[in-house]
Coordinates of C-alpha atoms and ligand atoms in Angstrom, one line a residue:
M854 CA 13.5 -14.5 5.6
K855 CA 16.2 -13.7 8.1
T856 CA 18.4 -10.7 7.3
R857 CA 22.0 -9.8 8.2
Q858 CA 22.3 -7.3 11.0
P859 CA 25.5 -5.4 11.9
A860 CA 27.4 -6.9 14.8
N861 CA 27.0 -3.7 16.8
Y862 CA 23.2 -3.8 16.4
R863 CA 23.2 -7.3 17.9
T864 CA 25.3 -6.1 20.8
R865 CA 22.9 -3.2 21.3
Q866 CA 20.0 -5.6 21.3
R867 CA 21.7 -7.7 24.0
L868 CA 22.4 -4.7 26.1
L869 CA 18.9 -3.5 25.8
A870 CA 17.5 -6.9 26.7
T871 CA 19.6 -6.8 29.9
A872 CA 18.6 -3.2 30.7
R873 CA 14.9 -4.1 30.2
R874 CA 15.2 -7.0 32.6
L875 CA 16.9 -4.9 35.2
L876 CA 14.4 -2.1 34.9
E877 CA 11.5 -4.6 35.3
L878 CA 13.1 -6.1 38.4
R879 CA 13.7 -2.7 40.0
A880 CA 10.1 -1.7 39.3
R881 CA 8.8 -4.9 40.9
W882 CA 11.1 -4.4 43.9
R883 CA 10.0 -0.8 44.4
Q884 CA 6.3 -1.3 43.6
R885 CA 6.5 0.9 40.6
G886 CA 5.0 0.9 37.2
F887 CA 5.7 2.7 33.9
V888 CA 4.0 5.3 31.8
C889 CA 5.0 5.9 28.2
R890 CA 4.7 9.6 27.2
S891 CA 4.5 8.6 23.6
L892 CA 1.6 6.2 24.0
A893 CA -0.1 8.7 26.3
G894 CA 0.1 11.3 23.5
L895 CA 2.2 13.6 25.7
A896 CA 5.2 13.7 23.5
P897 CA 5.1 15.7 20.2
D898 CA 8.1 13.7 18.9
G899 CA 7.0 10.3 20.3
L900 CA 4.9 8.7 17.5
F901 CA 6.4 7.9 14.1
I902 CA 4.5 7.6 10.8
N903 CA 6.6 5.2 8.8
S904 CA 7.1 5.2 5.0
D905 CA 4.5 2.4 4.7
M906 CA 2.0 4.5 6.8
T907 CA 2.3 2.2 9.9
V908 CA 2.5 4.1 13.1
S909 CA 5.3 3.2 15.5
C910 CA 5.7 4.2 19.2
N911 CA 9.4 4.8 18.8
C912 CA 12.1 6.1 16.4
Q913 CA 14.1 2.9 16.2
D914 CA 11.4 0.4 15.3
I915 CA 13.7 -1.6 13.1
D916 CA 11.8 -4.9 13.2
G917 CA 8.3 -3.4 13.4
R918 CA 7.4 -4.7 16.9
G919 CA 6.4 -1.2 18.0
Q920 CA 3.9 -0.8 15.2
L921 CA 0.5 0.2 16.6
G922 CA -1.7 0.4 13.5
L923 CA -2.0 1.7 10.0
L924 CA -2.8 5.4 9.5
R925 CA -4.0 4.8 5.9
T926 CA -7.1 3.0 7.3
T927 CA -7.4 4.1 10.9
P928 CA -7.4 7.6 12.4
L929 CA -4.5 8.3 14.8
V930 CA -6.7 8.6 17.9
E931 CA -8.3 5.2 17.1
I932 CA -4.8 3.7 16.8
L933 CA -4.0 5.1 20.3
R934 CA -7.3 3.6 21.5
G935 CA -6.7 0.3 19.7
P936 CA -5.7 -3.1 21.2
K937 CA -1.9 -2.9 20.6
A938 CA -1.4 0.6 22.2
K939 CA -3.8 -0.4 25.0
G940 CA -1.9 -3.7 25.6
F941 CA 1.4 -1.8 25.7
R942 CA 0.1 0.7 28.2
R943 CA -1.3 -2.0 30.4
Q944 CA 1.9 -4.0 30.4
L945 CA 3.8 -0.8 31.3
A946 CA 1.4 -0.1 34.2
A947 CA 2.1 -3.6 35.5
G948 CA 5.8 -2.9 35.5
R949 CA 6.7 -4.7 32.3
L950 CA 8.4 -3.3 29.3
P951 CA 6.7 -4.4 26.0
L952 CA 9.8 -3.8 23.9
A953 CA 13.5 -4.0 24.7
R954 CA 13.8 -0.6 23.1
C955 CA 11.7 0.9 25.9
A956 CA 14.7 0.5 28.2
A957 CA 16.5 3.3 26.3
C958 CA 13.6 5.4 25.3
W959 CA 13.4 9.0 26.4
H960 CA 9.6 8.7 26.8
L961 CA 9.6 6.0 29.4
Q962 CA 8.7 7.2 32.9
S963 CA 8.7 5.3 36.2
V964 CA 5.8 6.2 38.5
P965 CA 4.2 4.6 41.6
R966 CA 2.2 1.5 40.6
D967 CA -1.1 3.0 41.6
E968 CA -0.6 6.0 39.4
A969 CA 0.6 3.8 36.5
R970 CA -2.7 1.7 36.8
R971 CA -4.8 4.9 37.0
R972 CA -3.1 6.2 33.8
A973 CA -3.1 2.9 31.9
D974 CA -6.1 3.8 29.8
Q975 CA -5.5 7.5 29.5
F976 CA -4.2 9.1 26.4
Q977 CA -4.7 12.3 24.3
G978 CA -4.0 13.3 20.7
P979 CA -0.3 14.3 20.6
K980 CA 0.8 17.9 19.7
G981 CA 3.1 16.6 17.0
L982 CA 4.3 13.6 15.0
S983 CA 7.4 12.4 13.2
V984 CA 7.1 11.4 9.6
E985 CA 9.4 9.2 7.6
N986 CA 8.7 10.2 4.0
T987 CA 11.0 7.6 2.7
V988 CA 13.1 4.8 4.2
R989 CA 15.4 4.8 1.2
C990 CA 18.9 6.1 1.7
N991 CA 22.0 6.8 -0.4
L992 CA 24.3 5.9 2.5
R993 CA 25.1 2.7 4.4
C994 CA 26.0 4.0 7.9
V995 CA 27.8 1.6 10.2
S996 CA 25.0 1.3 12.8
C997 CA 22.2 1.2 10.3
C998 CA 20.3 -2.1 9.9
R999 CA 19.3 -1.4 6.3
E1000 CA 18.3 -4.9 5.2
T1001 CA 16.0 -5.4 8.2
I1002 CA 14.4 -2.0 7.9
L1003 CA 13.8 -2.5 4.2
Q1004 CA 12.3 -5.9 4.9
T1005 CA 10.1 -4.5 7.7
R1006 CA 8.7 -1.7 5.4
G1007 CA 8.2 -4.1 2.5
R1008 CA 6.7 -2.4 -0.5
G1009 CA 6.0 0.8 1.4
Q1010 CA 9.4 2.4 1.1
S1011 CA 8.1 5.9 0.3
L1012 CA 5.0 7.8 1.1
S1013 CA 2.7 8.7 -1.8
L1014 CA 1.3 12.2 -2.0
A1015 CA -2.1 10.8 -1.0
D1016 CA -0.4 9.4 2.1
V1017 CA 1.1 12.9 2.8
E1018 CA -2.4 14.4 2.5
I1019 CA -3.7 12.1 5.2
I1020 CA -0.8 12.9 7.5
S1021 CA -1.2 16.6 6.8
E1022 CA -4.9 16.4 7.7
T1023 CA -4.1 14.4 10.8
L1024 CA -1.6 17.0 12.0
H1025 CA -4.1 19.7 11.3
Q1026 CA -6.8 17.9 13.3
L1027 CA -4.4 17.4 16.2
G1028 CA -3.6 21.1 16.2
A1029 CA 0.0 20.0 16.0
E1030 CA 2.8 22.4 16.8
Y1031 CA 5.7 20.1 15.7
C1032 CA 6.5 17.7 12.9
G1033 CA 9.9 16.0 12.6
Y1034 CA 10.2 15.2 8.8
Y1035 CA 12.8 12.4 8.9
N1036 CA 13.6 9.1 10.5
L1037 CA 15.3 6.0 9.1
G1038 CA 15.8 7.1 5.5
E1039 CA 17.1 10.2 3.7
P1040 CA 14.3 12.7 3.3
F1041 CA 15.8 14.3 0.2
Y1042 CA 16.0 11.0 -1.6
S1043 CA 12.4 11.6 -2.5
P1044 CA 12.1 13.4 -5.8
A1045 CA 8.7 14.6 -4.6
I1046 CA 9.9 16.3 -1.4
L1047 CA 8.8 19.8 -2.6
D1048 CA 5.2 18.6 -3.3
E1049 CA 5.2 16.7 0.0
L1050 CA 6.2 19.7 2.1
R1051 CA 3.8 22.0 0.3
L1052 CA 1.0 19.6 1.2
L1053 CA 2.2 19.5 4.8
R1054 CA 2.4 23.3 5.0
H1055 CA -0.9 23.9 3.2
R1056 CA -2.9 22.6 6.2
N1057 CA -0.3 23.5 8.9
P1058 CA 1.2 26.8 8.0
S1059 CA 2.5 27.7 11.5
M1060 CA 3.6 24.3 12.7
T1061 CA 7.4 23.9 13.4
V1062 CA 8.9 21.4 10.9
L1063 CA 12.3 20.0 11.4
S1064 CA 14.3 17.7 9.1
S1065 CA 17.7 16.1 9.0
T1066 CA 19.7 15.2 5.8
N1067 CA 23.1 13.9 4.9
G1068 CA 23.0 16.8 2.3
L1069 CA 24.3 14.8 -0.7
L1070 CA 21.0 15.0 -2.6
L1071 CA 20.1 18.5 -1.7
D1072 CA 21.7 19.8 -4.9
N1073 CA 19.1 21.5 -7.1
D1074 CA 16.7 24.4 -6.8
P1075 CA 13.5 22.4 -6.3
K1076 CA 15.1 20.6 -3.3
R1077 CA 16.3 24.0 -2.0
E1078 CA 12.8 25.3 -2.3
A1079 CA 11.6 22.3 -0.3
A1080 CA 14.2 23.1 2.3
L1081 CA 12.9 26.7 2.6
L1082 CA 9.6 25.3 3.8
L1083 CA 11.3 23.9 6.9
D1084 CA 11.9 25.7 10.2
E1085 CA 15.2 23.9 10.9
L1086 CA 17.4 21.6 8.8
L1087 CA 20.2 19.5 10.2
F1088 CA 23.0 18.5 7.9
S1089 CA 24.6 15.3 9.3
I1090 CA 28.2 15.6 8.3
D1091 CA 30.4 13.6 10.7
G1092 CA 33.9 14.9 9.9
V1093 CA 35.9 17.4 8.0
S1094 CA 37.1 15.2 5.1
T1095 CA 35.7 12.5 3.0
P1096 CA 37.9 9.7 4.5
M1097 CA 36.8 10.8 8.0
V1098 CA 33.1 11.0 7.1
Q1099 CA 33.2 7.6 5.5
R1100 CA 34.4 5.9 8.7
Y1101 CA 30.7 6.0 9.7
Q1102 CA 28.7 7.4 6.8
R1103 CA 29.7 4.8 4.2
G1104 CA 29.2 6.3 0.8
G1105 CA 29.5 9.8 2.2
D1106 CA 31.3 12.7 0.4
F1107 CA 32.3 15.6 2.6
D1108 CA 33.0 18.0 -0.1
R1109 CA 29.6 17.5 -1.8
S1110 CA 27.6 17.6 1.5
Y1111 CA 29.5 20.7 2.7
E1112 CA 29.0 22.5 -0.7
N1113 CA 25.3 21.7 -0.7
M1114 CA 25.0 23.0 2.9
R1115 CA 26.9 26.2 2.0
R1116 CA 24.8 26.8 -1.1
L1117 CA 21.5 26.4 0.8
V1118 CA 22.6 29.1 3.3
E1119 CA 23.5 31.3 0.3
Y1120 CA 20.1 30.5 -1.3
R1121 CA 18.2 31.3 1.8
D1122 CA 20.1 34.5 2.6
A1123 CA 19.7 35.8 -0.9
R1124 CA 15.9 35.7 -0.4
G1125 CA 16.2 37.6 2.9
L1126 CA 14.9 34.7 4.9
R1127 CA 16.0 33.5 8.3
R1128 CA 14.2 30.1 8.1
P1129 CA 15.1 27.3 8.0
A1130 CA 17.8 27.5 10.7
I1131 CA 20.7 25.6 9.1
V1132 CA 22.7 23.5 11.4
W1133 CA 25.8 21.4 10.8
K1134 CA 25.2 18.3 13.0
Y1135 CA 28.5 16.6 13.7
V1136 CA 28.3 13.2 15.4
V1137 CA 31.5 12.9 17.4
F1138 CA 33.3 9.6 17.2
R1139 CA 36.8 8.7 18.4
W1140 CA 38.1 9.2 14.8
N1141 CA 36.8 12.8 14.3
D1142 CA 37.2 14.2 17.9
R1143 CA 40.7 15.7 17.9
P1144 CA 40.9 19.4 18.8
E1145 CA 42.2 20.2 15.4
D1146 CA 39.3 18.4 13.7
I1147 CA 36.8 20.4 15.8
A1148 CA 38.6 23.6 15.2
R1149 CA 38.5 22.9 11.5
A1150 CA 34.8 22.1 11.6
L1151 CA 34.2 25.4 13.4
Q1152 CA 36.2 27.4 10.9
L1153 CA 34.3 25.7 8.0
A1154 CA 30.9 26.2 9.7
R1155 CA 31.7 29.9 10.0
E1156 CA 32.8 30.1 6.4
A1157 CA 29.6 28.4 5.2
R1158 CA 27.7 30.9 7.5
V1159 CA 25.5 28.2 9.1
D1160 CA 23.5 29.1 12.1
R1161 CA 24.9 26.5 14.5
L1162 CA 27.4 23.7 14.8
Q1163 CA 26.0 20.9 16.8
L1164 CA 28.4 18.4 18.3
I1165 CA 26.7 15.3 19.5
F1166 CA 28.1 12.3 21.3
A1167 CA 27.7 9.0 19.5
R1168 CA 26.4 6.2 21.7
N1169 CA 27.0 3.7 19.0
P1170 CA 28.8 1.8 17.8
W1171 CA 30.2 1.3 21.3
Y1172 CA 33.8 0.9 20.0
A1173 CA 33.6 4.3 18.3
M1174 CA 32.6 6.4 21.4
S1175 CA 34.7 9.5 22.0
W1176 CA 36.0 10.0 25.6
R1177 CA 37.3 13.4 24.6
F1178 CA 33.7 14.6 24.1
F1179 CA 33.4 14.6 27.9
L1180 CA 36.9 15.0 29.2
S1181 CA 38.8 17.3 26.8
K1182 CA 39.1 21.0 27.4
A1183 CA 38.6 21.5 23.6
F1184 CA 35.0 20.5 24.1
R1185 CA 34.4 21.9 27.6
V1186 CA 34.6 25.5 26.4
W1187 CA 31.1 25.0 25.0
K1188 CA 28.2 24.4 27.4
R1189 CA 26.2 21.3 27.0
T1190 CA 22.7 21.7 25.7
N1191 CA 21.9 18.3 27.2
W1192 CA 24.1 15.4 28.4
R1193 CA 25.2 14.4 24.9
C1194 CA 25.0 17.6 22.9
R1195 CA 26.9 20.9 22.6
D1196 CA 25.5 23.6 20.4
I1197 CA 27.7 26.4 19.1
L1198 CA 25.7 29.4 18.0
L1199 CA 27.4 31.0 15.1
R1200 CA 24.8 33.5 13.8
P1201 CA 22.9 35.2 16.5
A1202 CA 19.5 36.6 15.4
D1203 CA 20.8 40.1 14.6
Q1204 CA 23.3 38.7 12.1
T1205 CA 20.7 36.6 10.3
V1206 CA 18.9 38.4 7.5
E1207 CA 15.4 39.3 8.5
K1208 CA 12.4 37.9 6.7
A1209 CA 11.6 39.9 3.5
A1210 CA 8.6 42.1 4.0
Ligands
LIG559 C1 19.4 7.9 10.7 S1 19.6 9.5 10.3 C2 18.5 9.7 9.0 C3 18.2 11.1 8.5 C4 19.2 11.6 7.4 N1 19.4 10.6 6.4 C5 20.5 12.1 8.0 O1 21.5 11.6 7.6 O2 20.4 13.1 8.8 C6 18.8 10.4 11.6 C7 19.7 11.1 12.6 O3 20.4 10.1 13.3 C8 21.7 10.7 13.5 N2 22.6 9.5 13.8 C9 22.9 8.5 12.9 N3 23.8 7.7 13.5 C10 24.1 8.2 14.7 C11 24.9 7.8 15.8 N4 25.7 6.7 15.7 N5 24.9 8.5 16.9 C12 24.2 9.6 17.0 N6 23.3 10.1 16.1 C13 23.3 9.4 14.9 C14 22.0 11.5 12.3 O4 23.0 12.5 12.6 C15 20.7 12.0 11.9 O5 20.5 13.3 12.5

């Protein structure tokens, strides 16, 4: 059954298809091939365990073309050794991109053709994984292809605790240092998130775990306890009022998300903890980028006593991009962490309450 996709997703797909063709032509012209750091196991944030326990090679595997295998039945290293991953690596070595998505993926590397061929069958267990505990979400963001994602995941829209145990054991065996606990759904939509994170932590007490939430459902003590098991939590709140937030995060509610973020800081601080770092992630669009909006966000972030305000450039939808993000003095006062991100540190370590003895 065909599903409806947002117009801007179709535009992105066309742009990616063009970029893929151009990269392939350039590789042929220059006698180069490609290596994927994700398929080589070199990226701790490259492989994604989806809510149906399939393993994808990228974070935007909306239609499932990047699925390499099923972790419920096959160990991760066997999946990386398997025919799909091997086929992808060999195509890349020959200078072809197996997915249009490869054209925009951080983990794609261009290398001389000989080196690409030599590395085509090489891989190792990655030092981390990303985990989508649920694909369900309470919002309908403008760029999200909800219908297609739900269809791709089928009946596996949330991990069971038995699934989380398999993932936890896999991370342990990999000696993983990192786990990203989110992808295309809302992690706190899961009523079992506290049990999930306890299972994850039980086998991996010192692994860094990061998650991202729209904050609306992080509104009770069990969910706050779950949050305390993380090392870093991003609150995606793209504006300073509900009408502004809803331009992109349809169904969003600024006041509730902000209040839940503020209460979590309070809850953490009351226990004398400094983890998780609590970050307000503000995706900058053309409708929330005026200097007064940013100044207001900064003031509210300080009042909530979050650790950081992260301003991040939105690459999509294309019509919502903010030129001010790069050109305006209001933004340039903060150094870029990378080309699309400015982090404003609000609570240096000495101001954050030390871990209780
Ligand atoms: C798809 S969301 C899902 C996780 C969670 N529900 C949340 O809202 O944070 C994952 C991440 O993508 C980011 N994101 C969503 N749309 C974006 C856009 N157009 N540009 C940049 N980042 C975006 C969000 O800020 C969030 O950190």
